[in-house]
mmCIF file with all atom_site columns, C-alpha atoms in Angstrom:
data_model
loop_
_atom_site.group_PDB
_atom_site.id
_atom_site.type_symbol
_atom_site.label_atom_id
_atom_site.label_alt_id
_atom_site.label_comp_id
_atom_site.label_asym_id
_atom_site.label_entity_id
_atom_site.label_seq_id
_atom_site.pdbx_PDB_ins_code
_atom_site.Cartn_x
_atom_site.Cartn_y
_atom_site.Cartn_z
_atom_site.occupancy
_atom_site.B_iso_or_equiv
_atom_site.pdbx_formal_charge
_atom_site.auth_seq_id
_atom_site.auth_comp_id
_atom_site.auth_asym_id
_atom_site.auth_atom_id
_atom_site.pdbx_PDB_model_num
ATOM 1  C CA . UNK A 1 1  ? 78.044 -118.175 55.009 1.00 63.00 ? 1  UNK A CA 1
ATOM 2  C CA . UNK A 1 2  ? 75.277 -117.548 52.451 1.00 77.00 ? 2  UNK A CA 1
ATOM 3  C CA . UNK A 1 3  ? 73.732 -120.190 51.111 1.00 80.00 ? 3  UNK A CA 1
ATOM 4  C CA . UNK A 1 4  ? 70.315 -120.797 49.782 1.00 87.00 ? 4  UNK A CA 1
ATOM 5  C CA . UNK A 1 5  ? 69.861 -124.496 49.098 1.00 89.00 ? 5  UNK A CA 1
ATOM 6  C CA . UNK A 1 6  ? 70.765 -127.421 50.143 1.00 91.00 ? 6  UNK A CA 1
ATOM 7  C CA . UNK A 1 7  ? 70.061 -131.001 48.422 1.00 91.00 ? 7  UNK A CA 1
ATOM 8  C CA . UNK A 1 8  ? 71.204 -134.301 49.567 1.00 92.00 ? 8  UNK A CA 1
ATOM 9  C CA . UNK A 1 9  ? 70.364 -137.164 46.712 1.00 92.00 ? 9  UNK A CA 1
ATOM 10 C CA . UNK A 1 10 ? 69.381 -139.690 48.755 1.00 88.00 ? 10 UNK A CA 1
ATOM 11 C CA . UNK A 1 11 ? 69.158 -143.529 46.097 1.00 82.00 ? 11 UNK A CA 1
ATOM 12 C CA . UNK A 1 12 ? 70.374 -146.136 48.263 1.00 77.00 ? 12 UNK A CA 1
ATOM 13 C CA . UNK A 1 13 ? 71.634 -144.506 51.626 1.00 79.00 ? 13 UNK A CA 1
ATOM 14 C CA . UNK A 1 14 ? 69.537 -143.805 54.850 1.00 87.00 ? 14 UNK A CA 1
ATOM 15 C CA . UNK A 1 15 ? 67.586 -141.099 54.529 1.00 92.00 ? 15 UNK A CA 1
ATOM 16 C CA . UNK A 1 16 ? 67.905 -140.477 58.066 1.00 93.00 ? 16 UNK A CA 1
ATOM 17 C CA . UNK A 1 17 ? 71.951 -139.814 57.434 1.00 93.00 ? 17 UNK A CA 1
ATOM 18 C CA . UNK A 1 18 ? 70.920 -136.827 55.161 1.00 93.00 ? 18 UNK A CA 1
ATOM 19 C CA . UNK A 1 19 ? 68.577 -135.664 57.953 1.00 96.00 ? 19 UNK A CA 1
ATOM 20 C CA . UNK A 1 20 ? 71.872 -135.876 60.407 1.00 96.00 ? 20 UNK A CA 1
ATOM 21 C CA . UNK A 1 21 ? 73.939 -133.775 58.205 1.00 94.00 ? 21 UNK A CA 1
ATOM 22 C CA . UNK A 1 22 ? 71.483 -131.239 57.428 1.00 95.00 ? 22 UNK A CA 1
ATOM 23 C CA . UNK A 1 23 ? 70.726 -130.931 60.737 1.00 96.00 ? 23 UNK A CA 1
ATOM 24 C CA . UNK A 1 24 ? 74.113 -130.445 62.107 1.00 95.00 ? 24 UNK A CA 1
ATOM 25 C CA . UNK A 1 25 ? 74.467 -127.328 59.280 1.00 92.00 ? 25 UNK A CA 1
ATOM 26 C CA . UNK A 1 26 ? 71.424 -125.877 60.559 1.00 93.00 ? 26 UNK A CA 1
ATOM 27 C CA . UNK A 1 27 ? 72.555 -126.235 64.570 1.00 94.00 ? 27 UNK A CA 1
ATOM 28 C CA . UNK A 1 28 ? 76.196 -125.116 63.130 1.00 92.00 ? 28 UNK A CA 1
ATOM 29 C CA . UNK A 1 29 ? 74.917 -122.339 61.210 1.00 89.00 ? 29 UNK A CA 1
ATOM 30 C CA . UNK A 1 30 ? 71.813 -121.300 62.684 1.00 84.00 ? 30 UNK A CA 1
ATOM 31 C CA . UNK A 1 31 ? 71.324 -117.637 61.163 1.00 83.00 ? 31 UNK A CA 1
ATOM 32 C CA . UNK A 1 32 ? 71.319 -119.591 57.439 1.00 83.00 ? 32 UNK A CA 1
ATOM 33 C CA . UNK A 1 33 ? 67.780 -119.245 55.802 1.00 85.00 ? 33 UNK A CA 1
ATOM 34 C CA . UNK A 1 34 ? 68.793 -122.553 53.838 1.00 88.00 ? 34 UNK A CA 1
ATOM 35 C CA . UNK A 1 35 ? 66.291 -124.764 52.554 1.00 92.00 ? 35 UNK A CA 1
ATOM 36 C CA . UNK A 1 36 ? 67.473 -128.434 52.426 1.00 95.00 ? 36 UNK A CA 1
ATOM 37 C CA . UNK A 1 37 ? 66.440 -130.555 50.245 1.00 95.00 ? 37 UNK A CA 1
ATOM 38 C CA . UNK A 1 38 ? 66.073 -134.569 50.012 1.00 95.00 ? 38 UNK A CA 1
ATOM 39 C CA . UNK A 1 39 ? 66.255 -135.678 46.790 1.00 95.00 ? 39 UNK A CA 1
ATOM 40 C CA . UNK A 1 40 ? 65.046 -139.377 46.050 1.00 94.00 ? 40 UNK A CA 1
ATOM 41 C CA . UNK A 1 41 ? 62.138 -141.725 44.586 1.00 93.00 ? 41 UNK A CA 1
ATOM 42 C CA . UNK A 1 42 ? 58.682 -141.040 45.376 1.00 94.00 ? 42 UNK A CA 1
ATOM 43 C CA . UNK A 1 43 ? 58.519 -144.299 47.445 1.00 93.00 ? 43 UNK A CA 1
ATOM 44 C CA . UNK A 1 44 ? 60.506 -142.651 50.252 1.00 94.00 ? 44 UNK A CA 1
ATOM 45 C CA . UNK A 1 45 ? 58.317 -139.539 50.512 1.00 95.00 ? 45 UNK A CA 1
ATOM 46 C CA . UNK A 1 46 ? 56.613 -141.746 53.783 1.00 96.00 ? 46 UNK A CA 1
ATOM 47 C CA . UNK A 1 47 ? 60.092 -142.400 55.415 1.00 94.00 ? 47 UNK A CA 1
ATOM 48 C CA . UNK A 1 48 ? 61.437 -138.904 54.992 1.00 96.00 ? 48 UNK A CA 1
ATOM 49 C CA . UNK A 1 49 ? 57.989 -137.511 56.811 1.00 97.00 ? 49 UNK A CA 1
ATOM 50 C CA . UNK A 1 50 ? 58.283 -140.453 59.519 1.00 96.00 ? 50 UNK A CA 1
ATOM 51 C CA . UNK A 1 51 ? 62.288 -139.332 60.013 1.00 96.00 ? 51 UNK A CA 1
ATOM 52 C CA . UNK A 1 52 ? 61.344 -135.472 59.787 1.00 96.00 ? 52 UNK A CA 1
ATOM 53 C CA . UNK A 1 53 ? 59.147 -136.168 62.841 1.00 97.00 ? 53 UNK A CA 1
ATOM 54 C CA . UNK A 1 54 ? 61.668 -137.378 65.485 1.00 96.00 ? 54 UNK A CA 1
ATOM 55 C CA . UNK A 1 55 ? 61.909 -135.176 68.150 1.00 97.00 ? 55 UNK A CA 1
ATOM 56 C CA . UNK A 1 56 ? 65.777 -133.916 66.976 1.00 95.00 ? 56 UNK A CA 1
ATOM 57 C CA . UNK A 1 57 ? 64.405 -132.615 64.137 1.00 96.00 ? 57 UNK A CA 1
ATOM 58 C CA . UNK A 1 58 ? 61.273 -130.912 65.870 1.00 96.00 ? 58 UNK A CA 1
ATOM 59 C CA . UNK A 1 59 ? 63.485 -129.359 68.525 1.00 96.00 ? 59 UNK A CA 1
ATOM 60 C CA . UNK A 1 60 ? 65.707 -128.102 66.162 1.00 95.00 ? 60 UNK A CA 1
ATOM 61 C CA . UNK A 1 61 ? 63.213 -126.940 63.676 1.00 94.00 ? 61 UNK A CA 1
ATOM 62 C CA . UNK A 1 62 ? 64.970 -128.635 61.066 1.00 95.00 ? 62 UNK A CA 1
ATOM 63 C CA . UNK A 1 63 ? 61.632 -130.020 59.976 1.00 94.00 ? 63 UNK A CA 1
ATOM 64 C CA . UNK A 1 64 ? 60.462 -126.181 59.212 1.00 94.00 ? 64 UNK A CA 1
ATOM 65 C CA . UNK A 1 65 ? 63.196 -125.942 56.418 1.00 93.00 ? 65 UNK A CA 1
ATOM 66 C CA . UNK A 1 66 ? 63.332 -129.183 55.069 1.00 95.00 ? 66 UNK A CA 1
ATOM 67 C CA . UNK A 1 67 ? 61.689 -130.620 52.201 1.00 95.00 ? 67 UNK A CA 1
ATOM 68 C CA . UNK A 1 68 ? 61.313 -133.479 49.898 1.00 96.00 ? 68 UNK A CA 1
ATOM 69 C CA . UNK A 1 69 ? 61.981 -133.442 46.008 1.00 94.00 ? 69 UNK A CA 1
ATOM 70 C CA . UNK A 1 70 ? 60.891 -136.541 43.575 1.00 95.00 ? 70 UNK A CA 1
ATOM 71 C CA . UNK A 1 71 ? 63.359 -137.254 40.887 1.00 93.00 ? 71 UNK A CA 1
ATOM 72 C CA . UNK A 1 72 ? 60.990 -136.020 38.269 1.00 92.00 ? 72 UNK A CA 1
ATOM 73 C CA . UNK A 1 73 ? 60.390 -132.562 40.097 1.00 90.00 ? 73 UNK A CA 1
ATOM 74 C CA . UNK A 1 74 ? 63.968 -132.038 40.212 1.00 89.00 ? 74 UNK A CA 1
ATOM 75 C CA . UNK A 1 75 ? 63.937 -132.845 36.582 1.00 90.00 ? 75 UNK A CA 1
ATOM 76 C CA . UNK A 1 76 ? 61.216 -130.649 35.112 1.00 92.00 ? 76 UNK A CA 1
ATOM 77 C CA . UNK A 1 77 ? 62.648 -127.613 37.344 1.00 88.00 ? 77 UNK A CA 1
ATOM 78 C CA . UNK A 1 78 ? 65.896 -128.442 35.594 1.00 89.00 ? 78 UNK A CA 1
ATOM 79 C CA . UNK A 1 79 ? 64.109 -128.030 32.001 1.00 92.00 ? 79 UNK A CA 1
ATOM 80 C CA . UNK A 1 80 ? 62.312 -124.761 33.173 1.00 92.00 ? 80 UNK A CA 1
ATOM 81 C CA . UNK A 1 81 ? 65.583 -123.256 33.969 1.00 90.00 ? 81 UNK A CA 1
ATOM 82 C CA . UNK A 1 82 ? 67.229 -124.560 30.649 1.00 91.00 ? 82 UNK A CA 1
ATOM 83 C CA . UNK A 1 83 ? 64.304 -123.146 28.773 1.00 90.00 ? 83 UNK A CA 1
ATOM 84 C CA . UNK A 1 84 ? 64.212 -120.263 30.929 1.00 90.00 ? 84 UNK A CA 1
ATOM 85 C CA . UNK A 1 85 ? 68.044 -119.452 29.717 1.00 88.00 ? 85 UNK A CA 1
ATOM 86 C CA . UNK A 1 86 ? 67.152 -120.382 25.968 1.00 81.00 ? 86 UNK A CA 1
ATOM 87 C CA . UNK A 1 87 ? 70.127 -122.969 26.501 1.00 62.00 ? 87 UNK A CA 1
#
């Protein structure tokens, strides 16, 4: 399996879920280079470093592959690759 990225939107569910499921790709598939991605508002930036630091996720080193995207970063990378395609 080859894939390159990951993203798990993450509104009104636990980001702690999207932690679980990432992390049982990266334990399933542990040759991937993935990065995963956590989509969500800015206000759960705190809670997604607090989660990354549980001891699962350091042992694992999910928390070397995993980052955290605002809404509006998502948004202006979306407009760079529009623009980028002269869509």
């Amino acid at each position: 399996m080859n894939l390159r990225a990951l993203f798990e939107v993450e509104h009104t569910t636990p980001v702690y879920s999207a932690l679980l499921r990432f992390n049982d790709l990266h334990l399933t598939f542990p040759a991937t280079t993935a990065a995963y991605n956590v989509v969500a508002r800015e206000e759960r930036r705190s809670l997604f470093v607090r989660q990354l630091k549980r001891p699962t996720f350091r042992m694992s080193k999910l928390n070397e592959h995993c980052t955290f995207l605002e809404y509006s970063e998502v948004l202006a990378w979306h407009r760079r690759m529009v623009s980028a395609l002269g869509a």
